[in-house]
Coordinates of C-alpha atoms in Angstrom, one line a residue:
X987 CA 84.4 114.5 87.7
X988 CA 83.0 111.0 87.7
X989 CA 83.5 110.7 91.5
X990 CA 81.7 114.0 92.1
X991 CA 78.7 112.9 89.9
X992 CA 78.4 109.7 91.9
X993 CA 78.5 111.7 95.2
X994 CA 75.8 114.0 93.9
X995 CA 73.6 111.1 92.9
X996 CA 73.9 109.4 96.2
X997 CA 73.2 112.7 98.1
X998 CA 70.0 113.3 96.0
X999 CA 68.7 109.8 96.7
X1000 CA 69.3 110.0 100.4
X1001 CA 68.0 113.6 100.8
X1002 CA 71.4 114.7 102.1
X1003 CA 72.6 118.3 101.2
X1004 CA 75.7 118.5 99.1
X1005 CA 78.3 121.1 100.2
X1006 CA 80.2 122.5 97.2
X1007 CA 83.4 124.5 96.9
X1008 CA 81.5 126.0 93.9
X1009 CA 77.8 125.0 93.6
X1010 CA 76.8 124.2 90.0
X1011 CA 73.5 125.9 90.3
X1012 CA 74.9 129.4 90.5
X1013 CA 77.7 131.6 89.2
X1014 CA 79.8 133.0 92.2
X1015 CA 80.0 136.7 92.6
X1016 CA 81.4 138.6 95.6
X1017 CA 79.4 139.2 98.8
X1018 CA 77.7 135.9 98.9
X1019 CA 78.7 132.3 99.3
X1020 CA 77.2 128.9 98.7
X1021 CA 76.2 127.1 101.9
X1022 CA 74.4 124.0 100.7
X1023 CA 72.2 122.5 98.0
X1024 CA 69.8 119.6 98.1
X1025 CA 67.5 117.8 95.6
X1026 CA 66.2 114.6 94.5
X1027 CA 62.8 114.7 96.3
X1028 CA 61.3 118.0 95.4
X1029 CA 58.8 118.4 92.5
X1030 CA 58.7 121.9 91.1
X1031 CA 59.5 123.7 94.4
X1032 CA 57.8 127.0 94.0
X1033 CA 58.5 128.8 97.4
X1034 CA 60.3 128.5 100.7
X1035 CA 59.3 129.9 104.1
X1036 CA 61.4 130.1 107.2
X1037 CA 59.9 129.2 110.6
X1038 CA 62.3 130.8 113.1
X1039 CA 60.3 129.5 116.1
X1040 CA 60.6 125.9 115.1
X1041 CA 63.8 126.3 113.3
X1042 CA 62.8 124.7 110.0
X1043 CA 62.1 125.6 106.3
X1044 CA 59.0 124.8 104.5
X1045 CA 59.1 124.1 100.8
X1046 CA 56.0 124.3 98.6
X1047 CA 56.0 121.7 95.8
X1048 CA 53.5 122.2 92.8
X1049 CA 54.1 118.7 91.5
X1050 CA 52.2 119.5 88.3
X1051 CA 50.7 122.4 86.5
X1052 CA 50.8 125.7 88.4
X1053 CA 47.1 126.5 87.8
X1054 CA 45.7 123.0 87.9
X1055 CA 43.6 121.7 90.8
X1056 CA 44.9 118.1 90.9
X1057 CA 45.6 117.6 94.6
X1058 CA 49.2 116.7 93.9
X1059 CA 50.9 119.6 95.6
X1060 CA 52.7 119.0 98.9
X1061 CA 54.9 120.8 101.4
X1062 CA 58.3 119.5 102.5
X1063 CA 60.0 120.3 105.8
X1064 CA 63.7 120.9 105.7
X1065 CA 66.3 121.6 108.5
X1066 CA 68.4 124.8 108.4
X1067 CA 71.5 122.8 107.3
X1068 CA 69.7 121.6 104.3
X1069 CA 68.9 118.0 105.4
X1070 CA 65.3 117.0 104.5
X1071 CA 63.3 116.2 107.6
X1072 CA 60.1 115.0 105.7
X1073 CA 59.5 115.3 102.0
X1074 CA 55.7 114.8 102.2
X1075 CA 55.1 116.8 105.4
X1076 CA 51.7 118.1 104.1
X1077 CA 49.8 116.6 101.2
X1078 CA 46.5 117.3 99.3
X1079 CA 47.3 120.8 98.0
X1080 CA 46.8 121.8 94.4
X1081 CA 49.5 124.2 93.2
X1082 CA 51.0 125.7 96.5
X1083 CA 52.9 129.0 96.0
X1084 CA 53.8 131.6 98.6
X1085 CA 53.7 130.8 102.3
X1086 CA 53.9 132.5 105.7
X1087 CA 54.0 131.3 109.3
X1088 CA 51.7 133.3 111.6
X1089 CA 51.3 132.0 115.1
X1090 CA 50.8 128.2 115.0
X1091 CA 49.6 128.1 111.4
X1092 CA 51.2 128.0 108.0
X1093 CA 49.2 129.9 105.4
X1094 CA 49.6 128.8 101.9
X1095 CA 48.5 130.5 98.6
X1096 CA 46.8 127.7 96.5
X1097 CA 45.6 129.1 93.2
X1098 CA 42.4 130.8 94.4
X1099 CA 42.3 129.7 98.0
X1100 CA 44.3 130.3 101.2
X1101 CA 45.1 126.9 102.8
X1102 CA 45.6 126.9 106.5
X1103 CA 48.0 124.3 107.9
X1104 CA 48.1 123.5 111.6
X1105 CA 51.9 123.1 112.1
X1106 CA 51.5 120.9 115.2
X1107 CA 49.6 118.2 113.2
X1108 CA 50.8 119.0 109.7
X1109 CA 47.2 118.9 108.5
X1110 CA 45.2 121.4 106.3
X1111 CA 42.5 122.5 108.7
X1112 CA 40.9 125.2 106.6
X1113 CA 40.6 126.3 103.0
X1114 CA 39.6 130.0 102.7
X1115 CA 38.3 131.1 99.3
X1116 CA 39.5 134.5 98.0
X1117 CA 36.6 136.4 96.4
X1118 CA 37.2 137.0 92.7
X1119 CA 40.8 135.5 92.9
X1120 CA 42.6 134.7 89.8
X1121 CA 46.1 133.6 90.8
X1122 CA 47.2 133.9 94.5
X1123 CA 51.0 133.9 94.8
X1124 CA 52.5 135.8 97.7
X1125 CA 51.7 135.5 101.4
X1126 CA 53.1 137.3 104.4
X1127 CA 52.1 138.0 108.1
X1128 CA 51.7 141.5 109.5
X1129 CA 53.2 143.0 112.6
X1130 CA 49.9 142.5 114.4
X1131 CA 49.2 138.9 113.2
X1132 CA 47.4 139.9 110.0
X1133 CA 47.8 137.9 106.9
X1134 CA 48.2 139.5 103.4
X1135 CA 48.0 137.7 100.1
X1136 CA 48.8 139.0 96.6
X1137 CA 47.0 138.1 93.4
X1138 CA 49.4 138.2 90.6
X1139 CA 46.8 138.1 87.7
X1140 CA 44.2 140.4 89.3
X1141 CA 46.6 143.0 90.5
X1142 CA 45.3 143.3 94.1
X1143 CA 46.1 142.4 97.6
X1144 CA 43.8 140.5 100.0
X1145 CA 43.7 140.6 103.7
X1146 CA 42.4 137.8 106.0
X1147 CA 39.8 139.4 108.3
X1148 CA 37.4 137.6 110.6
X1149 CA 38.0 134.3 108.8
X1150 CA 37.4 135.8 105.3
X1151 CA 39.9 136.6 102.6
X1152 CA 38.7 139.9 101.1
X1153 CA 40.1 142.4 98.6
X1154 CA 42.1 144.9 100.7
X1155 CA 43.9 147.2 98.2
X1156 CA 43.8 147.6 94.4
X1157 CA 45.8 149.9 92.3
X1158 CA 47.1 150.4 88.7
X1159 CA 50.5 150.5 90.3
X1160 CA 50.1 146.8 91.4
X1161 CA 51.4 145.4 88.1
X1162 CA 51.4 141.7 88.7
X1163 CA 52.3 141.6 92.4
X1164 CA 54.1 138.3 92.9
X1165 CA 55.5 138.4 96.3
X1166 CA 55.2 140.5 99.5
X1167 CA 56.8 140.9 102.9
X1168 CA 56.7 143.1 106.0
X1169 CA 59.7 145.2 106.6
X1170 CA 60.2 148.3 108.8
X1171 CA 56.5 148.4 109.6
X1172 CA 55.5 148.6 105.9
X1173 CA 54.1 146.0 103.5
X1174 CA 56.6 145.6 100.7
X1175 CA 55.4 144.2 97.3
X1176 CA 57.5 142.9 94.5
X1177 CA 55.8 143.5 91.1
X1178 CA 56.6 141.7 88.0
X1179 CA 55.4 144.6 85.7
X1180 CA 54.9 144.3 82.0
X1181 CA 56.4 145.3 78.7
X1182 CA 55.2 149.0 79.2
X1183 CA 55.9 149.3 82.9
X1184 CA 58.9 147.6 84.4
X1185 CA 58.6 145.9 87.8
X1186 CA 59.4 147.7 91.0
X1187 CA 59.0 147.5 94.7
X1188 CA 55.9 149.1 96.3
X1189 CA 55.9 150.2 100.0
X1190 CA 52.4 150.2 101.6
X1191 CA 51.3 151.7 104.9
X1192 CA 49.1 149.1 106.5
X1193 CA 47.6 151.6 108.8
X1194 CA 46.7 154.1 106.1
X1195 CA 46.0 151.4 103.5
X1196 CA 47.8 153.2 100.7
X1197 CA 50.9 153.1 98.7
X1198 CA 53.6 155.4 100.1
X1199 CA 56.3 155.1 97.5
X1200 CA 57.8 153.0 94.8
X1201 CA 61.3 152.0 93.9
X1202 CA 62.9 152.9 90.7
X1203 CA 62.0 150.5 87.8
X1204 CA 64.1 147.3 88.4
X1205 CA 62.7 144.8 85.8
X1206 CA 60.4 141.9 86.5
X1207 CA 60.7 141.0 90.2
X1208 CA 59.6 137.8 91.7
X1209 CA 60.8 136.5 95.1
X1210 CA 61.1 138.9 98.0
X1211 CA 62.5 138.4 101.5
X1212 CA 63.5 140.6 104.4
X1213 CA 66.3 140.2 107.1
X1214 CA 64.6 142.2 109.8
X1215 CA 67.3 144.8 109.5
X1216 CA 65.6 146.8 106.8
X1217 CA 67.4 145.0 104.1
X1218 CA 65.4 143.3 101.3
X1219 CA 66.4 140.6 98.9
X1220 CA 64.6 140.0 95.6
X1221 CA 64.9 138.1 92.4
X1222 CA 65.0 139.9 89.0
X1223 CA 63.7 137.9 86.1
X1224 CA 65.3 137.9 82.8
X1225 CA 68.7 138.3 84.1
X1226 CA 68.0 136.0 87.1
X1227 CA 69.9 138.3 89.5
X1228 CA 69.7 138.1 93.3
X1229 CA 69.6 141.7 94.5
X1230 CA 70.0 143.1 97.9
X1231 CA 68.3 146.5 98.6
X1232 CA 69.4 148.7 101.5
X1233 CA 67.5 151.0 103.7
X1234 CA 68.5 153.8 101.4
X1235 CA 66.9 152.1 98.5
X1236 CA 70.2 151.3 96.7
X1237 CA 70.4 147.9 95.2
X1238 CA 73.4 145.7 94.7
X1239 CA 73.6 142.4 92.6
X1240 CA 74.8 139.6 94.8
X1241 CA 75.0 136.9 92.2
X1242 CA 73.3 135.4 89.1
X1243 CA 71.1 132.3 89.6
X1244 CA 70.1 129.6 87.0
X1245 CA 66.7 130.4 85.5
X1246 CA 63.6 129.2 87.3
X1247 CA 64.1 130.2 90.9
X1248 CA 60.9 130.5 93.0
X1249 CA 59.8 132.5 96.0
X1250 CA 62.7 132.9 98.4
X1251 CA 62.9 133.3 102.2
X1252 CA 65.5 134.6 104.6
X1253 CA 66.9 133.0 107.7
X1254 CA 67.6 136.4 109.3
X1255 CA 69.6 135.4 112.3
X1256 CA 71.8 133.2 110.0
X1257 CA 72.2 135.9 107.2
X1258 CA 71.1 133.3 104.8
X1259 CA 68.7 133.3 101.8
X1260 CA 67.0 130.1 100.9
X1261 CA 66.2 129.6 97.2
X1262 CA 63.9 127.0 95.6
X1263 CA 65.0 126.1 92.1
X1264 CA 61.7 125.1 90.4
X1265 CA 63.1 123.9 87.1
X1266 CA 65.9 121.9 88.7
X1267 CA 63.9 120.5 91.6
X1268 CA 66.5 121.6 94.1
X1269 CA 66.7 123.9 97.1
X1270 CA 69.9 126.0 97.9
X1271 CA 71.1 128.3 100.6
X1272 CA 73.3 131.3 100.1
X1273 CA 75.1 133.1 102.9
X1274 CA 75.2 136.8 102.8
X1275 CA 78.3 138.4 104.3
X1276 CA 79.6 135.0 105.5
X1277 CA 83.4 134.8 105.7
X1278 CA 83.4 131.1 104.9
X1279 CA 81.2 128.2 104.3
X1280 CA 80.0 126.1 107.1
X1281 CA 80.1 122.3 107.1
X1282 CA 77.1 120.3 108.0
X1283 CA 76.9 117.5 110.5
X1284 CA 75.3 114.6 108.7
X1285 CA 71.5 114.2 108.0

């Protein structure tokens, strides 16, 4: 036990991912395996986004209070095997949350603005205010290059059009929309809900600009990711369950996480879900349907 603690401490300080037979941050359940876990350099990691074109993971770090404009927020860049490429890849944000890669830019929800990061230079090149925004959380790119952003507190979804972030759809069904993703040509929204109405998934037609259907009540939902095969992954608060939802709408519990997980992403071709652990300042990867864990090659 002492030897393992020493190894974990060295790994954290060097930014090297630790591979566990059983990772301490999760309780193993069937149908998913721990791949890697890394920490020591993150500060309240709130969200992860996968860039399949460049083969890297972006990690949003609040580094302070989630609604405070202090300029302390930053984004880290991590390799698919969990090794940290650059901790302070982008700096000067406030409280970055959801992110999405669209073209050559990384769009970041930052309280009441949408920060635009030029990936080639790792610089914030634009900050687009959202009219009447209260708490921007989720970001996703559409099939035609659109950018959609959810406002958890205001209960609406914005769309970036002609350089302006404008209200796109508002509905009483949007009970605290935390995260959103495109799947099967539809915009899927994970809602936290409230005490009277439990959270659920909403499926929105982008073309018709209306809610087509809703899932059964599932409890407070937070992170949401898609694998490109019409499977969705979401985090259920309270029980801290990682759920997989199939094309038929049926959900299955993959595992239980420690409390405090943030907005997740999916490395689709690798069948891997990446989870930021905001309270533990760590990032972990879980393989879905993997027969065995892979070993990593150094840093």
